[in-house]
Tab-separated table of C-alpha atoms in Angstrom:
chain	number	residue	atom	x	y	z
A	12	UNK	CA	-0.080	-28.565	-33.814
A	13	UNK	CA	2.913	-29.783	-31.400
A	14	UNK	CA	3.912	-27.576	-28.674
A	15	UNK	CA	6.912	-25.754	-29.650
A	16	UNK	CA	9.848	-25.738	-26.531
A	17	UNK	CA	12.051	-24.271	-28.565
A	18	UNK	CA	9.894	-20.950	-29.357
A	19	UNK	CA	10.077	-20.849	-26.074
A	20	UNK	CA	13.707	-20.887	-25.192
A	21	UNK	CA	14.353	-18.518	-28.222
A	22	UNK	CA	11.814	-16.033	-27.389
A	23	UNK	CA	12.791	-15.699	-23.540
A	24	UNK	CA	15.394	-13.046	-23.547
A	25	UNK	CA	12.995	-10.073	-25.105
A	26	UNK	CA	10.322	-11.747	-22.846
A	27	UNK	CA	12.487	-11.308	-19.792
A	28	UNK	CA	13.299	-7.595	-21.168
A	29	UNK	CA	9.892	-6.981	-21.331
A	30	UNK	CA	9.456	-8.190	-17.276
A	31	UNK	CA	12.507	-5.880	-16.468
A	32	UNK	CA	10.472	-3.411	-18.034
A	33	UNK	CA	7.258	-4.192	-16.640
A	34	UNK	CA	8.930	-3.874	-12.837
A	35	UNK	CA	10.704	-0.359	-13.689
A	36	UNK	CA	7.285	0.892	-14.956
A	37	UNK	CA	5.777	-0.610	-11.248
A	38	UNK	CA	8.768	0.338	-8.878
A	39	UNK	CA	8.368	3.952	-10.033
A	40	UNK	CA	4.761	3.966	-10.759
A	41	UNK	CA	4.333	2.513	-7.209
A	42	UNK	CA	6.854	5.033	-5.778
A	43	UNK	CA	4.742	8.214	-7.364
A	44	UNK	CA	1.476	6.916	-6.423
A	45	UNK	CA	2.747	5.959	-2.361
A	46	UNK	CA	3.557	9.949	-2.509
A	47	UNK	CA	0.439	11.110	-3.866
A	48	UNK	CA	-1.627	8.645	-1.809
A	49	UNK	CA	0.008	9.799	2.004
A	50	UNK	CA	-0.609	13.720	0.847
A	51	UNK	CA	-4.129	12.468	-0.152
A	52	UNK	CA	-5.265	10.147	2.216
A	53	UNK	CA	-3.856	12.612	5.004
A	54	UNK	CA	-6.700	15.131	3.184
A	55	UNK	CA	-9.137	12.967	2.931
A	56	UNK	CA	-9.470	13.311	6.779
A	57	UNK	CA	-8.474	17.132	6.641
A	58	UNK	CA	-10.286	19.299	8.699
A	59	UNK	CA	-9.864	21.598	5.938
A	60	UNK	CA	-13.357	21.487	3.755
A	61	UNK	CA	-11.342	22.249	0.392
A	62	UNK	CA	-8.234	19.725	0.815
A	63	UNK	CA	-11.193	17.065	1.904
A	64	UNK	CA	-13.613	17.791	-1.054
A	65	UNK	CA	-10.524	18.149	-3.608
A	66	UNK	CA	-9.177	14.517	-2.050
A	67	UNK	CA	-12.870	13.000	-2.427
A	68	UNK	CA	-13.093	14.521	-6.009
A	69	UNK	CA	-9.635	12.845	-6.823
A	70	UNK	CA	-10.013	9.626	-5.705
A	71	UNK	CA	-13.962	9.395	-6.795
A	72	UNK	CA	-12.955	10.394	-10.105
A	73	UNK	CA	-9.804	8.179	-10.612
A	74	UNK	CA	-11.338	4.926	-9.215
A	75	UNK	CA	-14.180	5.375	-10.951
A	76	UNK	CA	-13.022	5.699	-14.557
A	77	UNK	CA	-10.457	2.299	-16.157
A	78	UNK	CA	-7.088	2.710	-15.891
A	79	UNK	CA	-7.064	2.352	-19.778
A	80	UNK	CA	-8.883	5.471	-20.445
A	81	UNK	CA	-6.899	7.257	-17.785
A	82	UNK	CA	-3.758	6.163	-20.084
A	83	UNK	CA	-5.409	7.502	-23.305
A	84	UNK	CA	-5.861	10.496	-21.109
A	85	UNK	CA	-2.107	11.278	-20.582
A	86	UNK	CA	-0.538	10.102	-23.281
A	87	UNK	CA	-3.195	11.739	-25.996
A	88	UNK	CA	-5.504	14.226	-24.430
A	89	UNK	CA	-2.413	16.032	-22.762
A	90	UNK	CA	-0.813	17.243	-25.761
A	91	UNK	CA	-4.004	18.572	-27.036
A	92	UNK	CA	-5.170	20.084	-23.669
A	93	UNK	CA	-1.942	21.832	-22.493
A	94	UNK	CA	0.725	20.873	-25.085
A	95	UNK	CA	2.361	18.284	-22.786
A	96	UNK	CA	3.678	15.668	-25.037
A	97	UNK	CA	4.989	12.700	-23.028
A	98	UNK	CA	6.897	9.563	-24.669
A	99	UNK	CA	5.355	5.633	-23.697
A	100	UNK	CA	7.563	5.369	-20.617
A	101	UNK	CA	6.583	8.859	-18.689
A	102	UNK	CA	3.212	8.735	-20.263
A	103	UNK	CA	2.728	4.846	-18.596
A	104	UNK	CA	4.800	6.021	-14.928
A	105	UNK	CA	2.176	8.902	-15.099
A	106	UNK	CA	-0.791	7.507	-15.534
A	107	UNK	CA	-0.368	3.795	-13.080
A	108	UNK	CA	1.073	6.346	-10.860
A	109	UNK	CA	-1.959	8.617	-10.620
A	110	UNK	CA	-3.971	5.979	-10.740
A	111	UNK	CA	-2.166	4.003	-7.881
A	112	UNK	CA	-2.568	7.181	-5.834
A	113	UNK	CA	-5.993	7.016	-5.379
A	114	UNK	CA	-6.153	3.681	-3.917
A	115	UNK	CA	-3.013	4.084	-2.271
A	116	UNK	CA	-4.765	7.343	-0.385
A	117	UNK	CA	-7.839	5.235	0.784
A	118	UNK	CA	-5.336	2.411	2.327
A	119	UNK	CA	-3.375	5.103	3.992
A	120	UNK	CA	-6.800	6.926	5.022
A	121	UNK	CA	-8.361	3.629	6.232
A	122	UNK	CA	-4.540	2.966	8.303
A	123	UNK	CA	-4.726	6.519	9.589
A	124	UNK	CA	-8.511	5.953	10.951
A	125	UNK	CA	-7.352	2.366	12.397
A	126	UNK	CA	-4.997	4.072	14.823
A	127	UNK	CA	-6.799	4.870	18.634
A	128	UNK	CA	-7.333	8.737	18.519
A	129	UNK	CA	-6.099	8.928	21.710
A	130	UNK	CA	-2.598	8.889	19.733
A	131	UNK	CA	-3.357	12.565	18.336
A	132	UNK	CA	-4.700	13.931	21.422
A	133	UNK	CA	-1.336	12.781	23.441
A	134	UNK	CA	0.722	14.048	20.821
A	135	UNK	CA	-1.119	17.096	21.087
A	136	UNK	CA	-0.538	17.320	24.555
A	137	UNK	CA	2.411	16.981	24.322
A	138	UNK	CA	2.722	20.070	22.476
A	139	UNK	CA	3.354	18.470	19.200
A	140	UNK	CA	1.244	20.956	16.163
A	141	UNK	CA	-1.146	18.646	14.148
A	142	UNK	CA	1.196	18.270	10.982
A	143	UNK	CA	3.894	16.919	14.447
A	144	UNK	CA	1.673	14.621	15.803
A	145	UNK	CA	0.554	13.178	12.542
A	146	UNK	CA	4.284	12.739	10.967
A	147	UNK	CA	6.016	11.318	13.954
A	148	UNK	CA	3.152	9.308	15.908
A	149	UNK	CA	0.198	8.746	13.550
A	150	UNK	CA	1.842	7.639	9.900
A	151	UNK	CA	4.498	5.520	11.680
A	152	UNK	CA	2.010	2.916	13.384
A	153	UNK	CA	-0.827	3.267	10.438
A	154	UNK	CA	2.541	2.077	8.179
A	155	UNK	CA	2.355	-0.744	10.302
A	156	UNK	CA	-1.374	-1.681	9.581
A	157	UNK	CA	-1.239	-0.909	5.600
A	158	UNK	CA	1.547	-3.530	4.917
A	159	UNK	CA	-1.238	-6.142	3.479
A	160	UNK	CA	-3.268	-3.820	1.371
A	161	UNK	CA	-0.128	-2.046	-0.721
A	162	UNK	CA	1.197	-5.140	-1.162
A	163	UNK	CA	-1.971	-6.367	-2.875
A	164	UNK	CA	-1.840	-2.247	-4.988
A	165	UNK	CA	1.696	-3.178	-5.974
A	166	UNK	CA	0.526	-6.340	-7.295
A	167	UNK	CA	-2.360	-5.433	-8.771
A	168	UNK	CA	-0.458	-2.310	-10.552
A	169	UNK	CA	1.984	-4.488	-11.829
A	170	UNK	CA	-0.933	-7.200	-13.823
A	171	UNK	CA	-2.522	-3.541	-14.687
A	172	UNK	CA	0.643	-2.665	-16.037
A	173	UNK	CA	0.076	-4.616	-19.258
A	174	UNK	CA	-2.650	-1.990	-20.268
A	175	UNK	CA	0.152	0.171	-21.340
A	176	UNK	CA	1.032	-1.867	-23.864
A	177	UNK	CA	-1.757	0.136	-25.716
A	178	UNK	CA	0.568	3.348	-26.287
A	179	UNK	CA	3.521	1.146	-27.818
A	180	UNK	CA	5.289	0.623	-24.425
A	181	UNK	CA	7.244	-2.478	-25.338
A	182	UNK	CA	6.828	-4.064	-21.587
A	183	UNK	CA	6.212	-7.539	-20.985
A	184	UNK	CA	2.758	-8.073	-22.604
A	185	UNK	CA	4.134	-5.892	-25.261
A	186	UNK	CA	7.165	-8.226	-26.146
A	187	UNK	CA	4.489	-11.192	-26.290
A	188	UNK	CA	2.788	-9.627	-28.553
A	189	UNK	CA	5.573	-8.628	-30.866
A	190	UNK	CA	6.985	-12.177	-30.916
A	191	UNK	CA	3.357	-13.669	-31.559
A	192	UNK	CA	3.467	-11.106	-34.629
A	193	UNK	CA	6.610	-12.820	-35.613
A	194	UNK	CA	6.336	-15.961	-35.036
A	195	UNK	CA	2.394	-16.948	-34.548
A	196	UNK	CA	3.532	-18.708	-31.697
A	197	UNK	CA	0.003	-17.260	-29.027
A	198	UNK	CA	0.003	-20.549	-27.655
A	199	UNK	CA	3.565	-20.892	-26.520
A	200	UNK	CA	4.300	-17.608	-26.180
A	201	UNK	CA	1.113	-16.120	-23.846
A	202	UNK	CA	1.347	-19.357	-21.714
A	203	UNK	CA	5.185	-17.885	-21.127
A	204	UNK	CA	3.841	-14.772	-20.649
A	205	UNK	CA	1.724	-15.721	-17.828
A	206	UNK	CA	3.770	-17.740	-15.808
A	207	UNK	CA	6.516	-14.834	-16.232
A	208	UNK	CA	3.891	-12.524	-14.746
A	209	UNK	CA	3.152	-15.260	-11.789
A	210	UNK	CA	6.814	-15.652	-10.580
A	211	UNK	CA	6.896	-11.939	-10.500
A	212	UNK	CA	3.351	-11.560	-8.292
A	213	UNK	CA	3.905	-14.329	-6.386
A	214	UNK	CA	7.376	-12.948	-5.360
A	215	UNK	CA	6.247	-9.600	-4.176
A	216	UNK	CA	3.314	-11.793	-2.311
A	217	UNK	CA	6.347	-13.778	-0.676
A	218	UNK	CA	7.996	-10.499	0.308
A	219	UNK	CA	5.553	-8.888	1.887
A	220	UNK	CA	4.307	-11.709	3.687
A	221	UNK	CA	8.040	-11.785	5.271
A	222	UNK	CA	8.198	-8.118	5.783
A	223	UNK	CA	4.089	-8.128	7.677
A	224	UNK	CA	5.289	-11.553	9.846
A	225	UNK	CA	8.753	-10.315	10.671
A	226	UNK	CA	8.145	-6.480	11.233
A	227	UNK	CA	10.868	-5.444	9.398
A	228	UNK	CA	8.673	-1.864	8.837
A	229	UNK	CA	8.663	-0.045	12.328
């Protein structure tokens, strides 16, 4: 069977739909799980035995179990549990989100830890309270350290992304997959597929190279 270009070149547009798609679902899934991984990281060195154990419990629980069964969990198990019926989209920002959070809270922890605790105690002498010393000298230089590691989450959330296809989410592995069903082009089409999902990873690898060499976070 002859490789077909022109598949290809037909099929592109809903395939390059299905990437815009695929880098909404990240950018927000990425922007929910950077604000559940600060507050959680941040308690995962708590003082405070509940906020550390509830942190642990969280992040035990939610790297320890596949993304794809967390995504059955929201979109299915929701409605059942508390009558919370979410549509593909919220259901998929939800659950990469939540799950994003957890490793995003152990690369803020581990950035947190990096910086000299002679940073705290100077803010504290300062007279700066705890909550102070940690917003305005702690977060700012562990930001600095954690560039490397969320740009490998954001990368890795949006290959993980395709999971979602699962629910009916028509992102970019979705669209592949409807086209193959159309067309029986899995050769053509997947091998598209893939290299879409390479220019997109190895962009966001580019960037934050640029933004880790340049220091363009301070």
């Amino acid at each position: 069977m002859d490789f077909d270009f022109s598949l290809i070149a037909h099929s592109l547009p809903l395939l390059l739909w299905g990437a815009v798609m695929t880098i909404k679902i990240t950018f927000l899934s990425v922007i929910l799980g950077i604000m559940i991984g600060v507050l959680v990281g941040i308690a995962r060195i708590s003082e405070v035995k509940v906020l550390r154990y509830t942190a642990t419990l969280y992040v035990d629980f939610v790297r320890g179990t596949p993304l794809l069964v967390q995504i059955f969990m929201v979109y299915f198990a929701l409605p059942i549990l508390i009558g919370l019926k979410l549509d593909p989209f919220l259901a998929a920002i939800l659950a990469c989100g939540i799950n994003s959070g957890a490793y995003v809270a152990e690369i803020i922890r581990a950035g947190i830890q990096a910086v000299d605790k002679g940073q705290m105690e100077a803010g504290r002498s300062l007279g700066l309270s705890w909550r102070q010393a940690m917003t305005y000298i702690i977060l700012p230089q562990a930001l600095k350290k954690v560039i490397p590691p969320l740009g490998n989450e954001v990368i890795s959330l949006l290959k993980d992304s395709s999971l979602v296809s699962v629910i009916g989410f028509e992102e970019l592995t979705r669209s592949g997959q409807l086209v193959i069903a159309r067309t029986y082009g899995s050769v053509e089409i997947w091998l598209s597929v893939a290299l879409i999902y390479l220019a997109m990873t190895f962009t966001i690898a580019r960037v934050v190279a640029y933004v880790e060499k340049k220091g363009v976070v301070s």
